[in-house]
mmCIF file of C-alpha atoms in Angstrom:
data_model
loop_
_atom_site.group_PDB
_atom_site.id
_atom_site.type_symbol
_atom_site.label_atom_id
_atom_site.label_comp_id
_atom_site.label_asym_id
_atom_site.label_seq_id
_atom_site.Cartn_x
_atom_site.Cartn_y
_atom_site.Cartn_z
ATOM 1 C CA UNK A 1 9.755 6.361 75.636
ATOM 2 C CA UNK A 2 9.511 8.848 78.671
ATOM 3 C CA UNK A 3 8.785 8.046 82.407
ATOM 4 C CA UNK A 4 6.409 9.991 84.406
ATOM 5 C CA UNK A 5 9.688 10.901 86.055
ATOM 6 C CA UNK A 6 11.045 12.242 83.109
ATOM 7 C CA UNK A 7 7.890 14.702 82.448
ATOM 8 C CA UNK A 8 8.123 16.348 85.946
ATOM 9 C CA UNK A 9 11.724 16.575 85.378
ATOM 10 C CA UNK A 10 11.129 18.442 82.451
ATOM 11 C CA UNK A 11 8.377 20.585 83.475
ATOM 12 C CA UNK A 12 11.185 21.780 86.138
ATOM 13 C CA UNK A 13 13.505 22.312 83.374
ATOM 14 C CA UNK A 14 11.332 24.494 81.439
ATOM 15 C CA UNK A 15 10.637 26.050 85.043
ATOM 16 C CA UNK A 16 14.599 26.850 84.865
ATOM 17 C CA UNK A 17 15.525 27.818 81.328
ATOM 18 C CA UNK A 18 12.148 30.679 81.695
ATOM 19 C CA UNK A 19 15.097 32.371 84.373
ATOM 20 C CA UNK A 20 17.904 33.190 81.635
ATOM 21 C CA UNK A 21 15.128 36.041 80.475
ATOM 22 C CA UNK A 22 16.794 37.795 77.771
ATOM 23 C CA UNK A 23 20.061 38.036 78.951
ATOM 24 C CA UNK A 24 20.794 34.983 77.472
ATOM 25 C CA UNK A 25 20.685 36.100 73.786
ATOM 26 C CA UNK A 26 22.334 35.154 71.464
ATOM 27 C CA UNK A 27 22.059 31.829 73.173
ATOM 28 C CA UNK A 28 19.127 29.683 73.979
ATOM 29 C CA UNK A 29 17.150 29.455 76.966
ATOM 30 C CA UNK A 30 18.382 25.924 78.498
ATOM 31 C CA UNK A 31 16.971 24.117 82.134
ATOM 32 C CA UNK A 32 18.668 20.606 83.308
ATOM 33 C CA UNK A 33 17.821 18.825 85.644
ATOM 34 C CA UNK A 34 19.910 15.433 86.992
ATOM 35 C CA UNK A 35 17.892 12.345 88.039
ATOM 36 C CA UNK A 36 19.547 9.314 89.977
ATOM 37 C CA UNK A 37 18.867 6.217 89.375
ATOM 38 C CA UNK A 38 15.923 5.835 91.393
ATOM 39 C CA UNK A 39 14.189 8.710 89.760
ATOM 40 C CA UNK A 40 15.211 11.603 92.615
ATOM 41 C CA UNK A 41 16.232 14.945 91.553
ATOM 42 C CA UNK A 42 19.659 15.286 92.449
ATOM 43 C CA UNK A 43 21.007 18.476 90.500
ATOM 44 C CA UNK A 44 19.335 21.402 88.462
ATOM 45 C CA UNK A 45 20.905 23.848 86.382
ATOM 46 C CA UNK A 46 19.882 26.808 83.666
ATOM 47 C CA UNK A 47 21.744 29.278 81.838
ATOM 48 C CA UNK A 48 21.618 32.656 82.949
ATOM 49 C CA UNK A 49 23.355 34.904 80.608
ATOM 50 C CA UNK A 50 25.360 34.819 77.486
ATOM 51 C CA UNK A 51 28.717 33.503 78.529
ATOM 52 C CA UNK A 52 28.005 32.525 81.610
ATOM 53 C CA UNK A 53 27.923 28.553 82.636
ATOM 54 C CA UNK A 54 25.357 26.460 80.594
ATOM 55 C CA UNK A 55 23.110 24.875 81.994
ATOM 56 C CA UNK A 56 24.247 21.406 81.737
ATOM 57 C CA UNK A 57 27.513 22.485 83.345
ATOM 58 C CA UNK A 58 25.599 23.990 85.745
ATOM 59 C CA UNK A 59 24.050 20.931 87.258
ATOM 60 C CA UNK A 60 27.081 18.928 86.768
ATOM 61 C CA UNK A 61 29.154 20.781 88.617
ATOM 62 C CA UNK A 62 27.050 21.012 91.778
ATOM 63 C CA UNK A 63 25.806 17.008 91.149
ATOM 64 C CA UNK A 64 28.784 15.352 92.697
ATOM 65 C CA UNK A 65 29.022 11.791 91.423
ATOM 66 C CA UNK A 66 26.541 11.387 88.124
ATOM 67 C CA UNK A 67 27.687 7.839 87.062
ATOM 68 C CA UNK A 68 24.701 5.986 85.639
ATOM 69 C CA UNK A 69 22.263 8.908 86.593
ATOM 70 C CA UNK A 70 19.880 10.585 83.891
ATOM 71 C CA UNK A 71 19.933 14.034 82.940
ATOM 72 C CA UNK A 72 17.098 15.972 81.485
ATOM 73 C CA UNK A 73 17.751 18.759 79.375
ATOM 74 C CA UNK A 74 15.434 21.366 77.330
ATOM 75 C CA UNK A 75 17.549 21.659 74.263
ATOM 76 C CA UNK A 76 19.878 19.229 72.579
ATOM 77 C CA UNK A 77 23.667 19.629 74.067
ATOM 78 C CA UNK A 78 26.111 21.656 72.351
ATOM 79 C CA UNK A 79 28.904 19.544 70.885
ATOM 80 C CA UNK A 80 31.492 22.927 69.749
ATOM 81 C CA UNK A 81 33.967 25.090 71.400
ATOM 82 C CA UNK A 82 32.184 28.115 71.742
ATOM 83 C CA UNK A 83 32.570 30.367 74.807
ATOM 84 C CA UNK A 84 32.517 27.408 76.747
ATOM 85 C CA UNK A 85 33.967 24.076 76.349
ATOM 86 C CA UNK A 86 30.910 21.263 74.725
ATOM 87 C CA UNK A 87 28.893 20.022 76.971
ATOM 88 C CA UNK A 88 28.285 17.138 75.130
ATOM 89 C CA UNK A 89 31.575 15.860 76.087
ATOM 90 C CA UNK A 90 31.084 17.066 79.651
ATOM 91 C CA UNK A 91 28.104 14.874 80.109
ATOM 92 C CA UNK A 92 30.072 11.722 78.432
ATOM 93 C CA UNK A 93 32.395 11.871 80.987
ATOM 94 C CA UNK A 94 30.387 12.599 84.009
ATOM 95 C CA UNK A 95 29.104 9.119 83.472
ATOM 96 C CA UNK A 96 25.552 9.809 82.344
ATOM 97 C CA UNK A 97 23.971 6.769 81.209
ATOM 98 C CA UNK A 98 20.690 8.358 79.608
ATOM 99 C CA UNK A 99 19.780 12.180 78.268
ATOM 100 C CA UNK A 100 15.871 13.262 77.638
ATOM 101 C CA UNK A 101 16.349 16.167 75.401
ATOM 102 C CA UNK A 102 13.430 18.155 74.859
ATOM 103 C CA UNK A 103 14.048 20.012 71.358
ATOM 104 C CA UNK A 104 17.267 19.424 69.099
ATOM 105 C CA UNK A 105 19.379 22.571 68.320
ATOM 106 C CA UNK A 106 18.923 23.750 64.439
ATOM 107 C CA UNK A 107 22.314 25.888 65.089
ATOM 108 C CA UNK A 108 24.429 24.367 62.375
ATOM 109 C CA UNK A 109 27.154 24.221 64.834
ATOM 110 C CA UNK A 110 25.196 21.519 66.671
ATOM 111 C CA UNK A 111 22.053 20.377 64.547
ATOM 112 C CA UNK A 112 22.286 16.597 65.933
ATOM 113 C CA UNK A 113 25.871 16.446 66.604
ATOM 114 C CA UNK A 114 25.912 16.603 70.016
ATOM 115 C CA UNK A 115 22.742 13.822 70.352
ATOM 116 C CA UNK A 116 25.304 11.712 67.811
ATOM 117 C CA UNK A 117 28.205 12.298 69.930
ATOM 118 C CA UNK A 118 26.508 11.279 72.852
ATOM 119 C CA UNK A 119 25.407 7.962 71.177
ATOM 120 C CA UNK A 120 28.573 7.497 70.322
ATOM 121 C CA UNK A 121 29.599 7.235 73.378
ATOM 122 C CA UNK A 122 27.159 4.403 74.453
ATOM 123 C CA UNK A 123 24.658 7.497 76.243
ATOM 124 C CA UNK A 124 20.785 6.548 75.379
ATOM 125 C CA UNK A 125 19.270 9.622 74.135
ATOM 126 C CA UNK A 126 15.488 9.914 73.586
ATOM 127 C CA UNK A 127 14.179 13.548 72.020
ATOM 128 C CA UNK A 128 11.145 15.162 71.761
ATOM 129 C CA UNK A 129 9.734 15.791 75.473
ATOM 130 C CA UNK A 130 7.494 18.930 75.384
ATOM 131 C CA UNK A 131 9.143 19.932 71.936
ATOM 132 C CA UNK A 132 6.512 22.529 70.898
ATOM 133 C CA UNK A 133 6.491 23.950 74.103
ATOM 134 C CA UNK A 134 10.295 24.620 74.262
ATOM 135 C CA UNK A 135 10.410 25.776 70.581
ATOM 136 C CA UNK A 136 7.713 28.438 71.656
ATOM 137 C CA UNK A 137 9.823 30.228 74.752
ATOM 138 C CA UNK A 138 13.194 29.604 72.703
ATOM 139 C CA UNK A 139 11.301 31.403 69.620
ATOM 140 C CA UNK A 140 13.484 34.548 69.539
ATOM 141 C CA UNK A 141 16.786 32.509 69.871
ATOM 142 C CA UNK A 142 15.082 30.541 66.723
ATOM 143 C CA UNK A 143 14.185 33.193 64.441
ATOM 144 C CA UNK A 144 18.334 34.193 64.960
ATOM 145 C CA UNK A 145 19.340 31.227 64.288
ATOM 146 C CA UNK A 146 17.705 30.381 60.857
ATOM 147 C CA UNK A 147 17.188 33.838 59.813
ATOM 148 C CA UNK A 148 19.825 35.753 60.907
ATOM 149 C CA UNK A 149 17.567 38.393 62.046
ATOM 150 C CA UNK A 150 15.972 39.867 65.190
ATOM 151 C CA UNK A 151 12.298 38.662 66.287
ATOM 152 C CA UNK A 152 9.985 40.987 65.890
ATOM 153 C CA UNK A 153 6.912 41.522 68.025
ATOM 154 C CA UNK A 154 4.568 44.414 66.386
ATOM 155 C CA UNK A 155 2.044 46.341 68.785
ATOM 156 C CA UNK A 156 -1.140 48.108 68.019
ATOM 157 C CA UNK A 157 -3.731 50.123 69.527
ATOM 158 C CA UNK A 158 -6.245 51.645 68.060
ATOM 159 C CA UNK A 159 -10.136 51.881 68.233
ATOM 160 C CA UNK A 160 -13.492 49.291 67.532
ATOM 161 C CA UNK A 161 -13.343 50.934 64.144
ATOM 162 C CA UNK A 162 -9.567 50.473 63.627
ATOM 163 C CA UNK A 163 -8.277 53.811 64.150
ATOM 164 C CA UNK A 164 -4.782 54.714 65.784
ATOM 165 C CA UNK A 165 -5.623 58.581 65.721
ATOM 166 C CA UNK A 166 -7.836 61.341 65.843
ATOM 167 C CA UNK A 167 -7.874 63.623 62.328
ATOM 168 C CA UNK A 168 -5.472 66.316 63.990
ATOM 169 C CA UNK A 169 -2.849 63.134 64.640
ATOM 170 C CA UNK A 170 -4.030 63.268 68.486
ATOM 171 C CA UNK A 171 -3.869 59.933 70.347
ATOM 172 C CA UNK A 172 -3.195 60.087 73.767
ATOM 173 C CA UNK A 173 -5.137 57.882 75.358
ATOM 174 C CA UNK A 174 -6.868 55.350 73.298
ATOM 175 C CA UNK A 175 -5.925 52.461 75.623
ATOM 176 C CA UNK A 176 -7.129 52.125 79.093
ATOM 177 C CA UNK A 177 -4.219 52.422 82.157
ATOM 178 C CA UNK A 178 -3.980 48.107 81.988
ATOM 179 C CA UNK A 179 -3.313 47.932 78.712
ATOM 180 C CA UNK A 180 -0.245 50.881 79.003
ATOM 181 C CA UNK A 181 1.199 48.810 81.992
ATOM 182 C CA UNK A 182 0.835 45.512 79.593
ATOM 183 C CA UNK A 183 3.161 47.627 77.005
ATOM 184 C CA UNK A 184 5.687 48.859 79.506
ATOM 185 C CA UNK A 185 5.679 44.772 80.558
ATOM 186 C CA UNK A 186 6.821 44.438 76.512
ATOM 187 C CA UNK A 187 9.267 46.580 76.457
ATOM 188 C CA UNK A 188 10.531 45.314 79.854
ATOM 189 C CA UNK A 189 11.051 41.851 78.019
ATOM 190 C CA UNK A 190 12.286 43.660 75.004
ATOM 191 C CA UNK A 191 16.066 44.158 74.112
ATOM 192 C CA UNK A 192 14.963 47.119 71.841
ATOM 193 C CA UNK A 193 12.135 49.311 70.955
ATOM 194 C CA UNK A 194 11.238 50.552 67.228
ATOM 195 C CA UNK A 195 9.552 53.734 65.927
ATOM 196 C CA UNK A 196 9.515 55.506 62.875
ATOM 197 C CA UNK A 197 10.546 59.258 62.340
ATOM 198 C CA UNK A 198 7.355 60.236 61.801
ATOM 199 C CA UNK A 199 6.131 58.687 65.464
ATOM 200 C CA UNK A 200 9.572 60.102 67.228
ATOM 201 C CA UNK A 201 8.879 63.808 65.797
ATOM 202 C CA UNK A 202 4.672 63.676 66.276
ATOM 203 C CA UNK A 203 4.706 61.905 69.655
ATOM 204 C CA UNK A 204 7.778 62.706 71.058
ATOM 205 C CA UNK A 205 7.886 59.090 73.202
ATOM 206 C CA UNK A 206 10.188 58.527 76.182
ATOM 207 C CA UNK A 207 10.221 54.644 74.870
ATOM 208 C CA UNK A 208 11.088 53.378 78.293
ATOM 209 C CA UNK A 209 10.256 51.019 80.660
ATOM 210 C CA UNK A 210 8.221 52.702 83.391
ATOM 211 C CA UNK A 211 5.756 51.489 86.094
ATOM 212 C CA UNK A 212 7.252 47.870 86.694
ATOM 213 C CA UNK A 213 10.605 46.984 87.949
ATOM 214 C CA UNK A 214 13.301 47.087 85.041
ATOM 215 C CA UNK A 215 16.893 48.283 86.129
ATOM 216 C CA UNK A 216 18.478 50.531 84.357
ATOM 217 C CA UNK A 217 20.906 48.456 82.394
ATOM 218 C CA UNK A 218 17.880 46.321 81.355
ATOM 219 C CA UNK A 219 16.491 49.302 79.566
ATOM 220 C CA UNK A 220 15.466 48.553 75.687
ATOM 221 C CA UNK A 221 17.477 50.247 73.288
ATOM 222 C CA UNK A 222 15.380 52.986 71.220
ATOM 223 C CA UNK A 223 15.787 52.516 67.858
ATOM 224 C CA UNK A 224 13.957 55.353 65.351
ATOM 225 C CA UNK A 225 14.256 53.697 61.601
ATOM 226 C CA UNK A 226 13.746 56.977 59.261
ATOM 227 C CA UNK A 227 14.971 58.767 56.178
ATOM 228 C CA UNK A 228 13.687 62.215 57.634
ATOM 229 C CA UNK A 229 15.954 64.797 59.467
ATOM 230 C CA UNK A 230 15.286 64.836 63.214
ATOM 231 C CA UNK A 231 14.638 67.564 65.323
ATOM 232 C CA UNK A 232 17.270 67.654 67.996
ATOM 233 C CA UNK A 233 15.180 68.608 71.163
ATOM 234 C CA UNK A 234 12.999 65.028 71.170
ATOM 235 C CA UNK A 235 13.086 63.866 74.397
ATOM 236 C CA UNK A 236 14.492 60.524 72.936
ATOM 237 C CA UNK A 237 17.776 62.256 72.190
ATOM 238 C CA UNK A 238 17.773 63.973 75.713
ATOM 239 C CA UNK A 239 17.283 61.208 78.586
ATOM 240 C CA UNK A 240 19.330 58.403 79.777
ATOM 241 C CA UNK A 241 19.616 55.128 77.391
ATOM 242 C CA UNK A 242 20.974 54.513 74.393
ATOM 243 C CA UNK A 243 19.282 55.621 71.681
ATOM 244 C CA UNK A 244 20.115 54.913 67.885
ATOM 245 C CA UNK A 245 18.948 56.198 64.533
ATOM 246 C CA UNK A 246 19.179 53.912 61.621
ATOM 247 C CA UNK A 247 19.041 56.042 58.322
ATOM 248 C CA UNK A 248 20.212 55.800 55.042
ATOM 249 C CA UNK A 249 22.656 58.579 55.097
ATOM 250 C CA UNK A 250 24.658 60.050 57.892
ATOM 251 C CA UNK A 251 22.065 62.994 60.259
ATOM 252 C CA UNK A 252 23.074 66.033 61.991
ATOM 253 C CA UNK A 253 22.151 64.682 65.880
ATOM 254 C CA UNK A 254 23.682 65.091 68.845
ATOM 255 C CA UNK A 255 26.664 63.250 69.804
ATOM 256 C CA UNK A 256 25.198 61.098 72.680
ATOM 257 C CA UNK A 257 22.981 59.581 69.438
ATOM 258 C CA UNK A 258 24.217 56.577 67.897
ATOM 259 C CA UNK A 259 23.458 56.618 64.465
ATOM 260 C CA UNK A 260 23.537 53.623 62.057
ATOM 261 C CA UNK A 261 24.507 54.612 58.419
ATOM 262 C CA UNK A 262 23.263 52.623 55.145
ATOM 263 C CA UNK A 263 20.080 51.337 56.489
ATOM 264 C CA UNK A 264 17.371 51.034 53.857
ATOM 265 C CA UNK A 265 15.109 48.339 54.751
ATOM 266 C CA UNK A 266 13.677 46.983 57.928
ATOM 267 C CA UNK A 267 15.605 43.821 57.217
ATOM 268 C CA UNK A 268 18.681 45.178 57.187
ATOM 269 C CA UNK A 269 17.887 47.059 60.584
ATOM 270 C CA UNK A 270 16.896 43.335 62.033
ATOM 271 C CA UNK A 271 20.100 41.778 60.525
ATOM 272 C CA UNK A 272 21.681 44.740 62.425
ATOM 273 C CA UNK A 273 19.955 44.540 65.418
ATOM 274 C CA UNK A 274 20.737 41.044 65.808
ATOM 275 C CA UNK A 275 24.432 41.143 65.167
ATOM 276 C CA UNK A 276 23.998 44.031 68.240
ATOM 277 C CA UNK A 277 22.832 41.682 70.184
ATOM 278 C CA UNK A 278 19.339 42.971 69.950
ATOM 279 C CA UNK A 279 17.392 39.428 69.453
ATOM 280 C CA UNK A 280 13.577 40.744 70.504
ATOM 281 C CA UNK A 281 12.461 44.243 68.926
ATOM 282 C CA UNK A 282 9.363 45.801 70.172
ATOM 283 C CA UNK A 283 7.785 47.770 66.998
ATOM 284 C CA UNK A 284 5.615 50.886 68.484
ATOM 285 C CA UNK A 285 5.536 52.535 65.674
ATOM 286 C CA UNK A 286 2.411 54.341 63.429
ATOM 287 C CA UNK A 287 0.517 52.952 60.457
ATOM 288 C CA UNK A 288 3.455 53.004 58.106
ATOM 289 C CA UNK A 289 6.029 51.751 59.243
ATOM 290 C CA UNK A 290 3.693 48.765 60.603
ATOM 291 C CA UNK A 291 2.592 48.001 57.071
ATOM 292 C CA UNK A 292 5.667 48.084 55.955
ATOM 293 C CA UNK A 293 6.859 45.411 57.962
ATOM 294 C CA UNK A 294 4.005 43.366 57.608
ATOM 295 C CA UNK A 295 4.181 43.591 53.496
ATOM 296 C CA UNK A 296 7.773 42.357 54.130
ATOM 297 C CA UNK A 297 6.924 39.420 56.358
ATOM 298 C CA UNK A 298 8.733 40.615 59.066
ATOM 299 C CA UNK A 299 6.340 40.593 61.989
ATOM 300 C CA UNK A 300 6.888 37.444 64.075
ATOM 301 C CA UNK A 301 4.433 38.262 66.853
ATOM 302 C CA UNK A 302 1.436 40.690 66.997
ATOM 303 C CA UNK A 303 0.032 42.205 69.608
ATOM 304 C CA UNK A 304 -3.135 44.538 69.049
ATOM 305 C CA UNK A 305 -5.165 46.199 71.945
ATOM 306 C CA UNK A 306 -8.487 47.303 70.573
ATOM 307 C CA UNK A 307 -10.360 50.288 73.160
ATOM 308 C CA UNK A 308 -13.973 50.535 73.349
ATOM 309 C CA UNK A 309 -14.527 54.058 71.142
ATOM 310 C CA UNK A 310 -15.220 54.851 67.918
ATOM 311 C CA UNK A 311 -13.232 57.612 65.774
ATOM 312 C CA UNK A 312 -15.226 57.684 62.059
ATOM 313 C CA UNK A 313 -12.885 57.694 58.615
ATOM 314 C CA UNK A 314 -11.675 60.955 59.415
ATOM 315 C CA UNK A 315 -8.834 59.177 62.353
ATOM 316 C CA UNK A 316 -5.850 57.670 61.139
ATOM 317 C CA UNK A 317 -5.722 53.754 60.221
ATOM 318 C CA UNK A 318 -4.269 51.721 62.222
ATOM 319 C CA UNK A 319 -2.204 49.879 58.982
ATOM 320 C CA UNK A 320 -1.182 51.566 56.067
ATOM 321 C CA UNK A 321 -1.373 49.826 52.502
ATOM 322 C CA UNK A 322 -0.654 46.030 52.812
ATOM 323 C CA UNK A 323 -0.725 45.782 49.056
ATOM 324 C CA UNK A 324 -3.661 43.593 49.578
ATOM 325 C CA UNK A 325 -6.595 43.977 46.798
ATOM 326 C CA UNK A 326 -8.224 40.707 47.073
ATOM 327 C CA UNK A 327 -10.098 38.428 50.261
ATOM 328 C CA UNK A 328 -7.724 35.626 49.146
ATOM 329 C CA UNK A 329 -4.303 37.454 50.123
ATOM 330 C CA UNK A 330 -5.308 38.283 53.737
ATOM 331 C CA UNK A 331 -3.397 38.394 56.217
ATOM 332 C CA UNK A 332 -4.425 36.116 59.230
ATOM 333 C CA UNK A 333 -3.177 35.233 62.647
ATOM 334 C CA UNK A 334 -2.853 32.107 64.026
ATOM 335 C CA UNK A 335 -2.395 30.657 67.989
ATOM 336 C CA UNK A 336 -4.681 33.487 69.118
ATOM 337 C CA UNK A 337 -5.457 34.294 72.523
ATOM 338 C CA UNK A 338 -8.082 37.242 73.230
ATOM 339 C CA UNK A 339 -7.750 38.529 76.490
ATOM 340 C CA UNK A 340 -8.997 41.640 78.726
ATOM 341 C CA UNK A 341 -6.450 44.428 79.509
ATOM 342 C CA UNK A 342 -9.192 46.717 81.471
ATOM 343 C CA UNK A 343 -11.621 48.232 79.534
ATOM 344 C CA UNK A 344 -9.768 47.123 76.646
ATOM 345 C CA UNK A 345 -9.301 43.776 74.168
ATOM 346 C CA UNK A 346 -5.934 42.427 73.590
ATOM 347 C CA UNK A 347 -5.685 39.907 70.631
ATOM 348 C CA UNK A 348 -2.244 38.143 70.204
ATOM 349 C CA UNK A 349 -0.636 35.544 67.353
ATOM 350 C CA UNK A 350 1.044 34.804 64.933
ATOM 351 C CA UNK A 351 0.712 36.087 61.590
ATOM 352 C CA UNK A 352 0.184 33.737 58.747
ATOM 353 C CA UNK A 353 1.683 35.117 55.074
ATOM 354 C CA UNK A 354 -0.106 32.936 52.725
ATOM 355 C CA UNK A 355 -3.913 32.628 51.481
ATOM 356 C CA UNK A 356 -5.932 29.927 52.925
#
């Protein structure tokens, strides 16, 4: 079905789509790469950011003459008028003769069109190249797509005996200095960063990006989800960024706050993240507002650093009530990876919400 040709190919376009970082959202992340006939690279392309060129386009238009030539392509072409014209069509009329698409595109606007439309115009498409490992780096433009909600990536610390806090609410540092540059690498990748009221008053974060390079315009957004009336000196409120408070009535802040009325859930702040263009939020906040999310099957991706010390059943859990009273409901993770972050353990996955 595929050519050894056709793998490197697509290993390179993989290598291409990882540069639209998250610029590219609400989009996908998209590589191409254009092989003569012989097999030779002859073009590569990715898409950068959301309305720029896609990446198709992209290694068209610097190809020169593509008649009879493969192209390989990470996700299936789009075949709409969206802010650019389909490339699809584009690709028709270049004079491809064959199209390795790695994953097809389960945006109803395309969902197999374009693969049809390309058959229908005598093109030999073949799917499925490195599928799983496209649908895993393109997982925040899925979640969009067939939830209409941000991804959400959920971050603990906390101790060997799963606490997040001393008795007196004291927690600075649990984690080792690795494991805080690992979370400023998060919120680097992050369009947005989530905390409850009750972690914006008691800890008083910055919430930025510090310690690795992150420009200023590439700054998450900090987001405090809360019912409570803030004090107006936090240090969120009074640096550079944009910060936003989603509540379910209108606060007394100050004006350079943003403040999102009518929020009640955290799935109506995800639906409204993701309409902001918001696709990956970074949850750092306390016990609460974690369990919350989890009960609601909202966490797509969990991150949990776990320091060497001990704080006794006087600290703070690190989850509140998951409404779990029997072994059978756990919650468990899947595609784990356990790494070292200093001193520290960081376990990763997926959550899985059903019983085994």
């Amino acid at each position: 079905m595929f050519n050894g040709l056709e793998h490197l190919a697509m290993r390179r376009a993989i290598e291409l789509a990882l540069g639209g970082g998250k610029k590219v959202f609400p989009n996908p992340r998209v590589g191409a790469v254009i092989l003569s006939r012989s097999g030779e690279t002859i073009s590569e392309g990715f898409h950068a950011f959301y309305g720029g060129g896609h990446a198709e386009r992209n290694a068209l238009e610097k190809a020169g003459d593509v008649t009879g030539c493969t192209m390989v392509v990470t996700l299936e072409p789009c075949s709409h008028h969206g802010k650019t014209p389909p490339c699809a069509e584009a690709i028709a009329n270049a004079g491809i003769r064959r199209v390795v698409v790695g994953l097809t595109d389960p945006n109803p606007l395309v969902a197999g069109d374009g693969i049809r439309f390309l058959r229908s115009r005598g093109i030999e498409v073949e799917v499925g190249l490195f599928s799983d490992e496209i649908e895993k780096f393109n997982e925040v433009y899925l979640r969009y797509i067939t939830t209409g909600r941000s991804y959400l990536h959920l971050k603990m610390a906390g101790t060997l005996d799963g606490r997040s806090a001393a008795e007196d609410g004291s927690s600075r540092w649990i984690t080792c200095r690795e494991s805080r540059r690992r979370v400023h690498e998060f919120r680097k990748n992050s369009h947005a960063i989530l905390v409850g009221g009750g972690t914006a008053i008691t800890d008083d974060p910055e919430l930025t990006a510090r310690n690795v390079k992150c420009a200023g315009e590439d700054q998450p957004v900090r987001i405090i989800l809360t019912s409570k009336d803030m004090p107006c000196n936090l240090r969120l409120f009074n640096s550079p960024g944009r910060t936003v408070v989603a509540t379910n009535r209108r606060r007394n802040l100050p004006e350079s706050v943003e403040v999102w009325e009518g929020i009640k859930t955290p799935l109506q702040l995800l639906t409204r993240t993701a309409e902001e263009g918001l696709g990956l939020v970074l949850c750092e906040g306390g016990g609460s507002l974690a369990a919350s999310l989890l009960r609601e099957h909202l966490v797509d991706r969990l991150s949990i650093f776990t320091a060497p010390m001990l704080l006794g059943s006087t600290g703070f859990p690190l989850a509140g009530n998951l409404g779990i009273h029997a072994i059978g409901d756990v919650l468990r993770m899947e595609n784990v990876t356990v790494a070292r972050t200093g001193d520290d353990i960081l376990t990763e996955g997926q959550v899985v919400y059903r019983a085994d």
